[in-house]
PDB file of C-alpha atoms in Angstrom:
ATOM      1  CA  MET A 247       0.000   0.000   0.000  1.00  0.00           C
ATOM      2  CA  THR A 248       1.365   3.379  -0.983  1.00  0.00           C
ATOM      3  CA  GLN A 249       1.876   5.666   1.970  1.00  0.00           C
ATOM      4  CA  PRO A 250       1.115   9.366   1.529  1.00  0.00           C
ATOM      5  CA  VAL A 251       4.239  11.468   1.395  1.00  0.00           C
ATOM      6  CA  PRO A 252       4.040  14.570   3.580  1.00  0.00           C
ATOM      7  CA  ILE A 253       4.604  17.715   1.559  1.00  0.00           C
ATOM      8  CA  ARG A 254       6.834  20.268   3.215  1.00  0.00           C
ATOM      9  CA  ARG A 255       5.707  23.714   2.293  1.00  0.00           C
ATOM     10  CA  PRO A 256       8.268  26.502   2.201  1.00  0.00           C
ATOM     11  CA  ARG A 257       8.212  28.731   5.273  1.00  0.00           C
ATOM     12  CA  VAL A 258       6.447  32.054   4.833  1.00  0.00           C
ATOM     13  CA  TRP A 259       8.488  34.878   6.330  1.00  0.00           C
ATOM     14  CA  ARG A 260       6.344  37.696   7.672  1.00  0.00           C
ATOM     15  CA  VAL A 261       7.321  41.356   7.705  1.00  0.00           C
ATOM     16  CA  LEU A 262       5.453  44.204   9.357  1.00  0.00           C
ATOM     17  CA  ASP A 263       5.891  47.384   7.300  1.00  0.00           C
ATOM     18  CA  ALA A 264       5.020  50.254   9.659  1.00  0.00           C
ATOM     19  CA  PHE A 265       4.412  53.798   8.342  1.00  0.00           C
ATOM     20  CA  CYS A 266       4.160  51.999   5.013  1.00  0.00           C
ATOM     21  CA  CYS A 267       2.978  54.719   2.585  1.00  0.00           C
ATOM     22  CA  ILE A 268       2.495  53.155  -0.888  1.00  0.00           C
ATOM     23  CA  GLY A 269       4.858  50.283  -0.184  1.00  0.00           C
ATOM     24  CA  GLY A 270       8.265  51.124  -1.605  1.00  0.00           C
ATOM     25  CA  ALA A 271       9.735  49.127   1.268  1.00  0.00           C
ATOM     26  CA  ALA A 272       7.105  46.393   0.909  1.00  0.00           C
ATOM     27  CA  ARG A 273       7.968  45.660  -2.714  1.00  0.00           C
ATOM     28  CA  GLY A 274      11.625  45.155  -1.822  1.00  0.00           C
ATOM     29  CA  TYR A 275      10.789  42.713   0.968  1.00  0.00           C
ATOM     30  CA  GLN A 276       8.451  40.845  -1.362  1.00  0.00           C
ATOM     31  CA  ARG A 277      11.314  40.423  -3.816  1.00  0.00           C
ATOM     32  CA  ALA A 278      13.408  39.053  -0.947  1.00  0.00           C
ATOM     33  CA  GLY A 279      10.776  36.392  -0.243  1.00  0.00           C
ATOM     34  CA  PHE A 280       8.618  37.932   2.512  1.00  0.00           C
ATOM     35  CA  HIS A 281       4.864  38.266   3.034  1.00  0.00           C
ATOM     36  CA  VAL A 282       4.321  41.926   3.949  1.00  0.00           C
ATOM     37  CA  THR A 283       1.633  43.570   6.080  1.00  0.00           C
ATOM     38  CA  GLY A 284       1.577  47.361   5.880  1.00  0.00           C
ATOM     39  CA  VAL A 285       0.227  49.806   8.456  1.00  0.00           C
ATOM     40  CA  ASP A 286      -0.353  53.509   7.917  1.00  0.00           C
ATOM     41  CA  VAL A 287      -2.600  56.085   9.532  1.00  0.00           C
ATOM     42  CA  ARG A 288      -3.694  57.283   6.078  1.00  0.00           C
ATOM     43  CA  PRO A 289      -5.651  55.200   3.557  1.00  0.00           C
ATOM     44  CA  MET A 290      -3.275  53.824   0.932  1.00  0.00           C
ATOM     45  CA  PRO A 291      -5.212  52.503  -2.071  1.00  0.00           C
ATOM     46  CA  ASP A 292      -1.949  52.115  -4.014  1.00  0.00           C
ATOM     47  CA  TYR A 293      -0.259  49.978  -1.343  1.00  0.00           C
ATOM     48  CA  CYS A 294       1.491  47.061  -3.045  1.00  0.00           C
ATOM     49  CA  GLY A 295       2.046  44.783  -0.039  1.00  0.00           C
ATOM     50  CA  ASP A 296       0.130  41.602   0.701  1.00  0.00           C
ATOM     51  CA  ARG A 297      -2.131  43.111   3.383  1.00  0.00           C
ATOM     52  CA  PHE A 298      -2.914  46.667   4.499  1.00  0.00           C
ATOM     53  CA  VAL A 299      -4.192  47.900   7.864  1.00  0.00           C
ATOM     54  CA  GLN A 300      -5.182  51.529   8.373  1.00  0.00           C
ATOM     55  CA  GLY A 301      -4.289  52.616  11.875  1.00  0.00           C
ATOM     56  CA  ASP A 302      -1.672  53.977  14.234  1.00  0.00           C
ATOM     57  CA  ALA A 303       1.642  52.284  13.413  1.00  0.00           C
ATOM     58  CA  ILE A 304       3.111  52.493  16.921  1.00  0.00           C
ATOM     59  CA  GLU A 305      -0.022  51.075  18.547  1.00  0.00           C
ATOM     60  CA  PHE A 306      -0.074  48.271  15.978  1.00  0.00           C
ATOM     61  CA  ILE A 307       3.567  47.410  16.696  1.00  0.00           C
ATOM     62  CA  ARG A 308       2.832  47.175  20.419  1.00  0.00           C
ATOM     63  CA  ALA A 309      -0.246  45.015  19.878  1.00  0.00           C
ATOM     64  CA  HIS A 310       0.902  42.786  17.013  1.00  0.00           C
ATOM     65  CA  GLY A 311       4.617  43.240  16.388  1.00  0.00           C
ATOM     66  CA  HIS A 312       5.476  39.969  18.120  1.00  0.00           C
ATOM     67  CA  GLU A 313       3.454  38.091  15.493  1.00  0.00           C
ATOM     68  CA  PHE A 314       5.964  38.906  12.749  1.00  0.00           C
ATOM     69  CA  ASP A 315       9.451  37.626  11.941  1.00  0.00           C
ATOM     70  CA  PHE A 316      10.836  41.072  11.159  1.00  0.00           C
ATOM     71  CA  ILE A 317       9.636  44.654  11.519  1.00  0.00           C
ATOM     72  CA  HIS A 318      10.449  47.532   9.187  1.00  0.00           C
ATOM     73  CA  THR A 319       9.640  51.082  10.285  1.00  0.00           C
ATOM     74  CA  SER A 320       9.909  54.406   8.470  1.00  0.00           C
ATOM     75  CA  PRO A 321       8.736  57.101  10.921  1.00  0.00           C
ATOM     76  CA  PRO A 322       7.977  60.480   9.284  1.00  0.00           C
ATOM     77  CA  CYS A 323      11.186  62.336   8.436  1.00  0.00           C
ATOM     78  CA  GLN A 324       9.855  65.848   7.692  1.00  0.00           C
ATOM     79  CA  GLY A 325      11.006  67.194  11.045  1.00  0.00           C
ATOM     80  CA  GLU A 326      14.270  65.244  11.142  1.00  0.00           C
ATOM     81  CA  GLY A 327      16.330  66.489   8.196  1.00  0.00           C
ATOM     82  CA  ALA A 328      18.605  69.475   7.687  1.00  0.00           C
ATOM     83  CA  PRO A 329      15.936  71.769   6.133  1.00  0.00           C
ATOM     84  CA  ALA A 330      13.585  71.449   9.126  1.00  0.00           C
ATOM     85  CA  LYS A 331      16.386  71.894  11.657  1.00  0.00           C
ATOM     86  CA  GLY A 332      18.319  74.552   9.753  1.00  0.00           C
ATOM     87  CA  THR A 333      17.163  76.274   6.568  1.00  0.00           C
ATOM     88  CA  ASN A 334      13.448  76.261   7.398  1.00  0.00           C
ATOM     89  CA  ALA A 335      13.619  76.297  11.202  1.00  0.00           C
ATOM     90  CA  ALA A 336      12.908  80.014  11.659  1.00  0.00           C
ATOM     91  CA  ARG A 337      10.027  80.009   9.182  1.00  0.00           C
ATOM     92  CA  ASN A 338       8.481  76.913  10.724  1.00  0.00           C
ATOM     93  CA  LYS A 339       8.658  78.529  14.158  1.00  0.00           C
ATOM     94  CA  ALA A 340       7.129  81.769  12.894  1.00  0.00           C
ATOM     95  CA  ILE A 341       4.113  80.042  11.374  1.00  0.00           C
ATOM     96  CA  GLY A 342       3.756  77.528  14.195  1.00  0.00           C
ATOM     97  CA  ARG A 343       4.526  74.506  12.043  1.00  0.00           C
ATOM     98  CA  GLN A 344       5.479  71.448  14.067  1.00  0.00           C
ATOM     99  CA  TYR A 345       6.302  67.926  13.010  1.00  0.00           C
ATOM    100  CA  PRO A 346       5.693  64.752  15.030  1.00  0.00           C
ATOM    101  CA  LYS A 347       8.741  63.285  16.763  1.00  0.00           C
ATOM    102  CA  LEU A 348       8.156  59.566  16.434  1.00  0.00           C
ATOM    103  CA  ILE A 349      11.590  57.952  16.379  1.00  0.00           C
ATOM    104  CA  ALA A 350      11.907  57.473  20.152  1.00  0.00           C
ATOM    105  CA  PRO A 351       8.357  56.139  20.666  1.00  0.00           C
ATOM    106  CA  THR A 352       8.765  53.866  17.648  1.00  0.00           C
ATOM    107  CA  ARG A 353      11.982  52.461  19.089  1.00  0.00           C
ATOM    108  CA  GLY A 354      10.254  51.948  22.420  1.00  0.00           C
ATOM    109  CA  ALA A 355       7.444  49.997  20.764  1.00  0.00           C
ATOM    110  CA  LEU A 356       9.886  47.896  18.745  1.00  0.00           C
ATOM    111  CA  GLU A 357      11.844  46.937  21.845  1.00  0.00           C
ATOM    112  CA  THR A 358       8.702  45.512  23.482  1.00  0.00           C
ATOM    113  CA  THR A 359       8.225  42.968  20.682  1.00  0.00           C
ATOM    114  CA  GLY A 360      11.445  40.982  21.017  1.00  0.00           C
ATOM    115  CA  ARG A 361      11.651  40.887  17.216  1.00  0.00           C
ATOM    116  CA  PRO A 362      14.506  41.973  14.958  1.00  0.00           C
ATOM    117  CA  TYR A 363      13.786  45.276  13.283  1.00  0.00           C
ATOM    118  CA  VAL A 364      15.037  48.084  11.092  1.00  0.00           C
ATOM    119  CA  MET A 365      14.167  51.755  11.529  1.00  0.00           C
ATOM    120  CA  GLU A 366      14.836  54.050   8.556  1.00  0.00           C
ATOM    121  CA  ASN A 367      15.290  57.801   8.410  1.00  0.00           C
ATOM    122  CA  VAL A 368      17.403  60.685   7.103  1.00  0.00           C
ATOM    123  CA  ALA A 369      20.904  61.837   8.020  1.00  0.00           C
ATOM    124  CA  GLY A 370      19.930  64.407  10.651  1.00  0.00           C
ATOM    125  CA  SER A 371      17.572  62.104  12.520  1.00  0.00           C
ATOM    126  CA  GLY A 372      17.995  60.269  15.801  1.00  0.00           C
ATOM    127  CA  VAL A 373      18.168  56.787  14.303  1.00  0.00           C
ATOM    128  CA  ARG A 374      21.369  54.891  14.996  1.00  0.00           C
ATOM    129  CA  LYS A 375      23.453  54.872  11.826  1.00  0.00           C
ATOM    130  CA  ASP A 376      24.122  51.126  11.560  1.00  0.00           C
ATOM    131  CA  LEU A 377      23.669  51.048   7.796  1.00  0.00           C
ATOM    132  CA  ARG A 378      23.675  53.651   5.032  1.00  0.00           C
ATOM    133  CA  LEU A 379      22.248  53.034   1.581  1.00  0.00           C
ATOM    134  CA  CYS A 380      22.415  55.197  -1.536  1.00  0.00           C
ATOM    135  CA  GLY A 381      20.713  54.886  -4.903  1.00  0.00           C
ATOM    136  CA  GLU A 382      24.043  54.709  -6.693  1.00  0.00           C
ATOM    137  CA  MET A 383      24.699  51.373  -4.968  1.00  0.00           C
ATOM    138  CA  PHE A 384      21.823  49.962  -7.021  1.00  0.00           C
ATOM    139  CA  GLY A 385      22.196  51.927 -10.257  1.00  0.00           C
ATOM    140  CA  LEU A 386      19.146  54.098  -9.558  1.00  0.00           C
ATOM    141  CA  GLY A 387      18.366  57.551 -10.882  1.00  0.00           C
ATOM    142  CA  VAL A 388      18.100  59.022  -7.385  1.00  0.00           C
ATOM    143  CA  LEU A 389      20.709  59.309  -4.619  1.00  0.00           C
ATOM    144  CA  MET A 390      18.371  59.429  -1.599  1.00  0.00           C
ATOM    145  CA  HIS A 391      20.843  58.595   1.168  1.00  0.00           C
ATOM    146  CA  ARG A 392      19.031  56.818   3.978  1.00  0.00           C
ATOM    147  CA  TYR A 393      20.198  55.504   7.331  1.00  0.00           C
ATOM    148  CA  PHE A 394      19.001  52.378   9.083  1.00  0.00           C
ATOM    149  CA  GLU A 395      19.043  51.387  12.731  1.00  0.00           C
ATOM    150  CA  LEU A 396      19.241  47.606  13.067  1.00  0.00           C
ATOM    151  CA  GLY A 397      17.746  46.017  16.169  1.00  0.00           C
ATOM    152  CA  GLY A 398      18.537  42.432  17.147  1.00  0.00           C
ATOM    153  CA  TRP A 399      20.645  41.658  14.088  1.00  0.00           C
ATOM    154  CA  ALA A 400      23.561  43.034  12.088  1.00  0.00           C
ATOM    155  CA  THR A 401      25.003  43.041   8.595  1.00  0.00           C
ATOM    156  CA  ALA A 402      28.118  44.335   6.881  1.00  0.00           C
ATOM    157  CA  ARG A 403      28.019  47.861   5.494  1.00  0.00           C
ATOM    158  CA  PRO A 404      28.302  47.944   1.701  1.00  0.00           C
ATOM    159  CA  ALA A 405      30.894  50.244   0.147  1.00  0.00           C
ATOM    160  CA  HIS A 406      29.559  53.645  -0.866  1.00  0.00           C
ATOM    161  CA  PRO A 407      30.447  54.208  -4.541  1.00  0.00           C
ATOM    162  CA  ALA A 408      31.408  57.568  -5.985  1.00  0.00           C
ATOM    163  CA  HIS A 409      28.518  59.518  -7.449  1.00  0.00           C
ATOM    164  CA  ARG A 410      28.474  59.883 -11.231  1.00  0.00           C
ATOM    165  CA  GLY A 411      27.597  63.566 -11.217  1.00  0.00           C
ATOM    166  CA  TYR A 412      25.168  66.168  -9.921  1.00  0.00           C
ATOM    167  CA  VAL A 413      21.547  65.914  -8.936  1.00  0.00           C
ATOM    168  CA  ARG A 414      19.720  67.787 -11.671  1.00  0.00           C
ATOM    169  CA  GLY A 415      18.204  71.119 -10.702  1.00  0.00           C
ATOM    170  CA  TRP A 416      18.754  74.633  -9.386  1.00  0.00           C
ATOM    171  CA  ARG A 417      21.062  75.193  -6.414  1.00  0.00           C
ATOM    172  CA  HIS A 418      21.846  78.712  -5.160  1.00  0.00           C
ATOM    173  CA  GLY A 419      20.883  80.260  -8.485  1.00  0.00           C
ATOM    174  CA  VAL A 420      22.880  77.807 -10.598  1.00  0.00           C
ATOM    175  CA  TYR A 421      21.268  75.102 -12.734  1.00  0.00           C
ATOM    176  CA  ARG A 422      23.171  71.849 -13.103  1.00  0.00           C
ATOM    177  CA  ASP A 423      22.308  68.826 -15.163  1.00  0.00           C
ATOM    178  CA  GLY A 424      23.166  65.362 -13.929  1.00  0.00           C
ATOM    179  CA  PRO A 425      22.313  61.656 -13.903  1.00  0.00           C
ATOM    180  CA  TYR A 426      20.109  61.906 -10.794  1.00  0.00           C
ATOM    181  CA  VAL A 427      16.765  63.597 -10.209  1.00  0.00           C
ATOM    182  CA  ALA A 428      15.616  65.456  -7.096  1.00  0.00           C
ATOM    183  CA  ALA A 429      12.698  63.340  -5.894  1.00  0.00           C
ATOM    184  CA  TYR A 430      11.348  65.884  -3.410  1.00  0.00           C
ATOM    185  CA  GLY A 431       9.301  69.059  -3.638  1.00  0.00           C
ATOM    186  CA  LYS A 432       8.219  70.732  -6.862  1.00  0.00           C
ATOM    187  CA  GLY A 433       9.733  73.304  -9.206  1.00  0.00           C
ATOM    188  CA  GLY A 434      13.373  74.244  -9.671  1.00  0.00           C
ATOM    189  CA  GLY A 435      14.059  71.223 -11.843  1.00  0.00           C
ATOM    190  CA  LYS A 436      12.555  68.762  -9.360  1.00  0.00           C
ATOM    191  CA  ALA A 437      11.471  65.385 -10.676  1.00  0.00           C
ATOM    192  CA  THR A 438       8.126  64.813 -12.347  1.00  0.00           C
ATOM    193  CA  THR A 439       5.891  61.894 -11.418  1.00  0.00           C
ATOM    194  CA  GLU A 440       7.201  59.760 -14.282  1.00  0.00           C
ATOM    195  CA  GLU A 441      10.805  60.635 -13.445  1.00  0.00           C
ATOM    196  CA  ILE A 442      10.372  59.544  -9.821  1.00  0.00           C
ATOM    197  CA  ARG A 443       8.753  56.290 -10.917  1.00  0.00           C
ATOM    198  CA  TRP A 444      11.755  55.616 -13.158  1.00  0.00           C
ATOM    199  CA  ALA A 445      14.391  56.825 -10.690  1.00  0.00           C
ATOM    200  CA  LYS A 446      13.147  54.760  -7.732  1.00  0.00           C
ATOM    201  CA  GLY A 447      11.887  51.731  -9.615  1.00  0.00           C
ATOM    202  CA  ILE A 448       8.245  52.176  -8.550  1.00  0.00           C
ATOM    203  CA  ASP A 449       5.692  51.399 -11.258  1.00  0.00           C
ATOM    204  CA  TRP A 450       2.423  50.860  -9.348  1.00  0.00           C
ATOM    205  CA  SER A 451       1.560  54.408  -8.240  1.00  0.00           C
ATOM    206  CA  SER A 452       1.301  57.846  -9.838  1.00  0.00           C
ATOM    207  CA  ASP A 453       0.737  59.829  -6.631  1.00  0.00           C
ATOM    208  CA  HIS A 454       3.497  62.462  -6.733  1.00  0.00           C
ATOM    209  CA  PHE A 455       3.530  63.122  -2.980  1.00  0.00           C
ATOM    210  CA  ASN A 456       3.612  59.466  -1.979  1.00  0.00           C
ATOM    211  CA  LEU A 457       6.212  58.673  -4.638  1.00  0.00           C
ATOM    212  CA  ARG A 458       8.466  61.317  -3.099  1.00  0.00           C
ATOM    213  CA  GLU A 459       8.040  59.739   0.335  1.00  0.00           C
ATOM    214  CA  ALA A 460       8.545  56.113  -0.720  1.00  0.00           C
ATOM    215  CA  LEU A 461      11.781  54.175  -0.338  1.00  0.00           C
ATOM    216  CA  PRO A 462      13.255  52.610  -3.471  1.00  0.00           C
ATOM    217  CA  PRO A 463      12.427  48.876  -3.345  1.00  0.00           C
ATOM    218  CA  ALA A 464      16.078  48.059  -4.040  1.00  0.00           C
ATOM    219  CA  TYR A 465      16.979  49.238  -0.512  1.00  0.00           C
ATOM    220  CA  THR A 466      14.694  46.826   1.295  1.00  0.00           C
ATOM    221  CA  GLU A 467      15.365  43.970  -1.088  1.00  0.00           C
ATOM    222  CA  PHE A 468      19.005  44.334   0.006  1.00  0.00           C
ATOM    223  CA  ILE A 469      17.997  44.524   3.688  1.00  0.00           C
ATOM    224  CA  GLY A 470      15.602  41.580   3.452  1.00  0.00           C
ATOM    225  CA  ARG A 471      18.205  39.332   1.852  1.00  0.00           C
ATOM    226  CA  ALA A 472      20.845  40.483   4.347  1.00  0.00           C
ATOM    227  CA  PHE A 473      18.523  39.676   7.256  1.00  0.00           C
ATOM    228  CA  ARG A 474      17.800  36.183   5.979  1.00  0.00           C
ATOM    229  CA  LEU A 475      21.516  35.551   5.530  1.00  0.00           C
ATOM    230  CA  SER A 476      22.135  36.775   9.087  1.00  0.00           C
ATOM    231  CA  LEU A 477      19.848  34.068  10.481  1.00  0.00           C
ATOM    232  CA  ARG A 478      22.466  31.471   9.635  1.00  0.00           C
ATOM    233  CA  GLU A 479      24.605  32.996  12.370  1.00  0.00           C
ATOM    234  CA  LEU A 480      21.813  33.203  14.990  1.00  0.00           C
ATOM    235  CA  PRO A 481      20.842  30.459  17.456  1.00  0.00           C
ATOM    236  CA  ALA A 482      17.955  28.308  16.222  1.00  0.00           C
ATOM    237  CA  GLY A 483      14.636  30.098  16.715  1.00  0.00           C
ATOM    238  CA  ALA A 484      16.175  33.371  17.869  1.00  0.00           C
ATOM    239  CA  GLY A 485      14.024  36.353  16.946  1.00  0.00           C
ATOM    240  CA  VAL A 486      11.700  34.317  14.721  1.00  0.00           C
ATOM    241  CA  ALA A 487       7.929  34.217  15.173  1.00  0.00           C
ATOM    242  CA  ALA A 488       6.418  30.827  15.904  1.00  0.00           C
TER     243      ALA A 488
END
């Protein structure tokens, strides 16, 4: 009598994508072999992940973060970069403009989960600078330097290649052409919707604002693959959801 042969199904790795926007990060993790659940306080009809939850990202991390194998977070960066803290600081103060400071509370929520995580932000932010990625590392049409705090795991830092030229646009009254586009703001030679889609490798949305905010998928594909490789050096079951 023939005995049934048990079929071993490949493990599904689960990522929580907090502050997900349209899913630039999600698409990269999908390419690295993860099932991705996104959370954002705003509705995101263009979200490309496998599941979307509208709600407070920090509250969701505290309530459900432990259910995932890995957590990616991209807290808002508008108040963290050089313009907000330098160039635009006086104007923001004069008009009463304030930005949420969510890095510390996000870190606090992440640390309650016991799960490995990454928290992404800009150069002037309070994230620990464990990893820096640049579009030139992946042959993209945008530089978009971003820094990543790694919690509960580590990976080698890739070499930062020389840039091939200028970011196209006006700077201090001088227009320069170059191989990269400025994927932020409008005017002054800033990138159009189609240019941002091309430069970041995002083809599922045409929302100019959200395209500007989104991470290039190449960044998180790199991070997702690096995390999975790192598990070979961890004790069995460490930091992995049951």
